[in-house]
Amino acid sequence: KMAGGSSNYWEDLRKQARQLENELDLKLVSFSKLCTSYSSSRDGRRGDSNSDTTPLLNNSTQDRMFETMSVEIEQLLAKLTGVNDKMAEYTSTPGVTSLNAALMHTLQRHRDILQDYTHESHKTKANFLAIREREDLLGSVRKDIETYKSGSGVNNRRTELFLKEHEHLRNSDRLMDDTISIAMATKENMTSQRGLLKSIHSRVNTLANRFPAINNLIQRINLRKRRDSLILGAVIGVCTILLLLYAFH
């Protein structure tokens, strides 16, 4: 009777294991189809930019289905693990030692099935999450592109204004460089003329000392030279001020 009761207990465990395995097989098939349909609906939204509302609703529904099916599959895997643990406890019972080899073979087969289903569940879930993450990223990139396109007119106008201002600054710098070059050349020319005038003045003073009669003539020449120098300096100053005003206008 004990042997018969133990045998019935083992058969009940096997029936529970097979039933859970069948349910898991159906759930995993549906889980895989959900992943495929989610990818297809996202592809459809990329191909049709005018159907944003419906695909978003479908994907939201699929997200809820994904969460629900994940929980159901985890519960079935936990139940199947519990049945396998009970079967393992049964094989270690002293009264069934003679059948231990056959029982261990059956138990190992159920364990392999459990391991395969667990691996398939984790793989399908990882694929689904990867597809959703990739599609969310692509959707974010598309939104950024549309935002950029909608604001491209304002951005182009700002860029054009910046380019014009940059060109104006470059022209001002170029004009300042030309003004400085002219001023330096004028300074060098005036320095050269100053040396020449000093030499001439020295010679004229020598002649004046030798011939006092022409001293009055030399003084008149000096007065005219000073007047010319003042006029030339005033002209140069006015020209420089006008160039600076034009450069910073």
mmCIF file of N, CA, C and O in Angstrom, residues 39-78:
data_model
loop_
_atom_site.group_PDB
_atom_site.id
_atom_site.type_symbol
_atom_site.label_atom_id
_atom_site.label_comp_id
_atom_site.label_asym_id
_atom_site.label_seq_id
_atom_site.Cartn_x
_atom_site.Cartn_y
_atom_site.Cartn_z
ATOM 1 N N SER A 39 7.737 44.772 -32.673
ATOM 2 C CA SER A 39 8.715 45.285 -33.629
ATOM 3 C C SER A 39 8.053 45.695 -34.929
ATOM 4 O O SER A 39 8.381 46.724 -35.520
ATOM 5 N N SER A 40 7.071 44.888 -35.385
ATOM 6 C CA SER A 40 6.393 45.198 -36.647
ATOM 7 C C SER A 40 5.597 46.490 -36.543
ATOM 8 O O SER A 40 5.579 47.309 -37.461
ATOM 9 N N SER A 41 4.907 46.694 -35.422
ATOM 10 C CA SER A 41 4.120 47.912 -35.269
ATOM 11 C C SER A 41 5.009 49.132 -35.206
ATOM 12 O O SER A 41 4.683 50.197 -35.723
ATOM 13 N N ARG A 42 6.172 49.012 -34.603
ATOM 14 C CA ARG A 42 7.117 50.131 -34.565
ATOM 15 C C ARG A 42 7.652 50.429 -35.965
ATOM 16 O O ARG A 42 7.814 51.585 -36.353
ATOM 17 N N ASP A 43 7.921 49.370 -36.736
ATOM 18 C CA ASP A 43 8.372 49.571 -38.118
ATOM 19 C C ASP A 43 7.300 50.278 -38.919
ATOM 20 O O ASP A 43 7.588 51.127 -39.763
ATOM 21 N N GLY A 44 6.019 49.922 -38.662
ATOM 22 C CA GLY A 44 4.940 50.585 -39.373
ATOM 23 C C GLY A 44 4.856 52.049 -39.037
ATOM 24 O O GLY A 44 4.572 52.882 -39.883
ATOM 25 N N ARG A 45 5.123 52.402 -37.794
ATOM 26 C CA ARG A 45 5.089 53.814 -37.427
ATOM 27 C C ARG A 45 6.221 54.577 -38.106
ATOM 28 O O ARG A 45 6.061 55.713 -38.498
ATOM 29 N N ARG A 46 7.382 53.962 -38.272
ATOM 30 C CA ARG A 46 8.466 54.628 -38.988
ATOM 31 C C ARG A 46 8.112 54.831 -40.445
ATOM 32 O O ARG A 46 8.500 55.809 -41.066
ATOM 33 N N GLY A 47 7.352 53.880 -41.021
ATOM 34 C CA GLY A 47 7.022 54.010 -42.438
ATOM 35 C C GLY A 47 5.893 54.970 -42.698
ATOM 36 O O GLY A 47 5.724 55.453 -43.806
ATOM 37 N N ASP A 48 5.069 55.258 -41.678
ATOM 38 C CA ASP A 48 3.919 56.150 -41.861
ATOM 39 C C ASP A 48 3.969 57.201 -40.785
ATOM 40 O O ASP A 48 3.592 56.960 -39.646
ATOM 41 N N SER A 49 4.433 58.393 -41.150
ATOM 42 C CA SER A 49 4.575 59.474 -40.178
ATOM 43 C C SER A 49 3.234 60.069 -39.799
ATOM 44 O O SER A 49 3.142 60.819 -38.837
ATOM 45 N N ASN A 50 2.143 59.762 -40.545
ATOM 46 C CA ASN A 50 0.832 60.335 -40.254
ATOM 47 C C ASN A 50 -0.002 59.461 -39.330
ATOM 48 O O ASN A 50 -1.148 59.771 -39.054
ATOM 49 N N SER A 51 0.527 58.341 -38.882
ATOM 50 C CA SER A 51 -0.245 57.423 -38.042
ATOM 51 C C SER A 51 0.385 57.323 -36.660
ATOM 52 O O SER A 51 0.607 56.248 -36.145
ATOM 53 N N ASP A 52 0.714 58.465 -36.066
ATOM 54 C CA ASP A 52 1.392 58.458 -34.780
ATOM 55 C C ASP A 52 0.475 57.991 -33.653
ATOM 56 O O ASP A 52 0.896 57.299 -32.743
ATOM 57 N N THR A 53 -0.811 58.352 -33.702
ATOM 58 C CA THR A 53 -1.685 58.092 -32.568
ATOM 59 C C THR A 53 -1.961 56.608 -32.381
ATOM 60 O O THR A 53 -1.781 56.057 -31.307
ATOM 61 N N THR A 54 -2.359 55.918 -33.434
ATOM 62 C CA THR A 54 -2.734 54.512 -33.328
ATOM 63 C C THR A 54 -1.574 53.615 -32.940
ATOM 64 O O THR A 54 -1.693 52.805 -32.031
ATOM 65 N N PRO A 55 -0.376 53.707 -33.602
ATOM 66 C CA PRO A 55 0.728 52.850 -33.193
ATOM 67 C C PRO A 55 1.134 53.079 -31.746
ATOM 68 O O PRO A 55 1.473 52.139 -31.043
ATOM 69 N N LEU A 56 1.094 54.323 -31.281
ATOM 70 C CA LEU A 56 1.455 54.567 -29.897
ATOM 71 C C LEU A 56 0.498 53.859 -28.957
ATOM 72 O O LEU A 56 0.896 53.276 -27.948
ATOM 73 N N LEU A 57 -0.810 53.862 -29.283
ATOM 74 C CA LEU A 57 -1.792 53.175 -28.456
ATOM 75 C C LEU A 57 -1.553 51.677 -28.482
ATOM 76 O O LEU A 57 -1.607 51.004 -27.456
ATOM 77 N N ASN A 58 -1.279 51.123 -29.661
ATOM 78 C CA ASN A 58 -1.024 49.689 -29.772
ATOM 79 C C ASN A 58 0.193 49.288 -28.964
ATOM 80 O O ASN A 58 0.209 48.275 -28.275
ATOM 81 N N ASN A 59 1.259 50.069 -29.062
ATOM 82 C CA ASN A 59 2.471 49.737 -28.327
ATOM 83 C C ASN A 59 2.260 49.870 -26.825
ATOM 84 O O ASN A 59 2.842 49.130 -26.047
ATOM 85 N N SER A 60 1.433 50.814 -26.417
ATOM 86 C CA SER A 60 1.133 50.929 -24.997
ATOM 87 C C SER A 60 0.394 49.688 -24.513
ATOM 88 O O SER A 60 0.668 49.168 -23.425
ATOM 89 N N THR A 61 -0.556 49.202 -25.321
ATOM 90 C CA THR A 61 -1.266 47.966 -24.973
ATOM 91 C C THR A 61 -0.308 46.783 -24.935
ATOM 92 O O THR A 61 -0.382 45.937 -24.035
ATOM 93 N N GLN A 62 0.610 46.725 -25.898
ATOM 94 C CA GLN A 62 1.585 45.633 -25.923
ATOM 95 C C GLN A 62 2.521 45.695 -24.728
ATOM 96 O O GLN A 62 2.949 44.659 -24.204
ATOM 97 N N ASP A 63 2.844 46.884 -24.274
ATOM 98 C CA ASP A 63 3.673 47.006 -23.076
ATOM 99 C C ASP A 63 2.967 46.398 -21.861
ATOM 100 O O ASP A 63 3.586 45.701 -21.048
ATOM 101 N N ARG A 64 1.672 46.669 -21.741
ATOM 102 C CA ARG A 64 0.918 46.085 -20.627
ATOM 103 C C ARG A 64 0.828 44.562 -20.759
ATOM 104 O O ARG A 64 0.940 43.839 -19.758
ATOM 105 N N MET A 65 0.614 44.095 -21.996
ATOM 106 C CA MET A 65 0.575 42.650 -22.214
ATOM 107 C C MET A 65 1.919 42.007 -21.874
ATOM 108 O O MET A 65 1.977 40.911 -21.306
ATOM 109 N N PHE A 66 3.002 42.701 -22.211
ATOM 110 C CA PHE A 66 4.338 42.186 -21.901
ATOM 111 C C PHE A 66 4.524 42.027 -20.391
ATOM 112 O O PHE A 66 5.013 40.987 -19.923
ATOM 113 N N GLU A 67 4.121 43.047 -19.641
ATOM 114 C CA GLU A 67 4.266 42.963 -18.193
ATOM 115 C C GLU A 67 3.411 41.831 -17.623
ATOM 116 O O GLU A 67 3.867 41.065 -16.751
ATOM 117 N N THR A 68 2.186 41.707 -18.117
ATOM 118 C CA THR A 68 1.292 40.665 -17.609
ATOM 119 C C THR A 68 1.825 39.268 -17.918
ATOM 120 O O THR A 68 1.872 38.386 -17.039
ATOM 121 N N MET A 69 2.239 39.054 -19.173
ATOM 122 C CA MET A 69 2.744 37.738 -19.560
ATOM 123 C C MET A 69 4.051 37.410 -18.853
ATOM 124 O O MET A 69 4.320 36.248 -18.531
ATOM 125 N N SER A 70 4.877 38.416 -18.594
ATOM 126 C CA SER A 70 6.126 38.159 -17.865
ATOM 127 C C SER A 70 5.834 37.635 -16.466
ATOM 128 O O SER A 70 6.467 36.670 -15.995
ATOM 129 N N VAL A 71 4.866 38.255 -15.809
ATOM 130 C CA VAL A 71 4.502 37.806 -14.462
ATOM 131 C C VAL A 71 3.936 36.392 -14.507
ATOM 132 O O VAL A 71 4.284 35.534 -13.674
ATOM 133 N N GLU A 72 3.060 36.117 -15.472
ATOM 134 C CA GLU A 72 2.447 34.774 -15.566
ATOM 135 C C GLU A 72 3.500 33.706 -15.830
ATOM 136 O O GLU A 72 3.471 32.618 -15.241
ATOM 137 N N ILE A 73 4.454 34.015 -16.727
ATOM 138 C CA ILE A 73 5.505 33.034 -17.028
ATOM 139 C C ILE A 73 6.392 32.801 -15.811
ATOM 140 O O ILE A 73 6.777 31.658 -15.505
ATOM 141 N N GLU A 74 6.723 33.861 -15.085
ATOM 142 C CA GLU A 74 7.542 33.703 -13.881
ATOM 143 C C GLU A 74 6.809 32.855 -12.837
ATOM 144 O O GLU A 74 7.428 32.022 -12.155
ATOM 145 N N GLN A 75 5.508 33.053 -12.721
ATOM 146 C CA GLN A 75 4.733 32.244 -11.766
ATOM 147 C C GLN A 75 4.727 30.767 -12.170
ATOM 148 O O GLN A 75 4.889 29.881 -11.329
ATOM 149 N N LEU A 76 4.544 30.499 -13.479
ATOM 150 C CA LEU A 76 4.560 29.110 -13.951
ATOM 151 C C LEU A 76 5.931 28.473 -13.754
ATOM 152 O O LEU A 76 6.028 27.290 -13.351
ATOM 153 N N LEU A 77 6.984 29.242 -14.010
ATOM 154 C CA LEU A 77 8.335 28.703 -13.788
ATOM 155 C C LEU A 77 8.563 28.404 -12.317
ATOM 156 O O LEU A 77 9.194 27.389 -11.963
ATOM 157 N N ALA A 78 8.054 29.274 -11.440
ATOM 158 C CA ALA A 78 8.208 29.031 -9.998
ATOM 159 C C ALA A 78 7.437 27.773 -9.575
ATOM 160 O O ALA A 78 7.937 26.960 -8.780
#
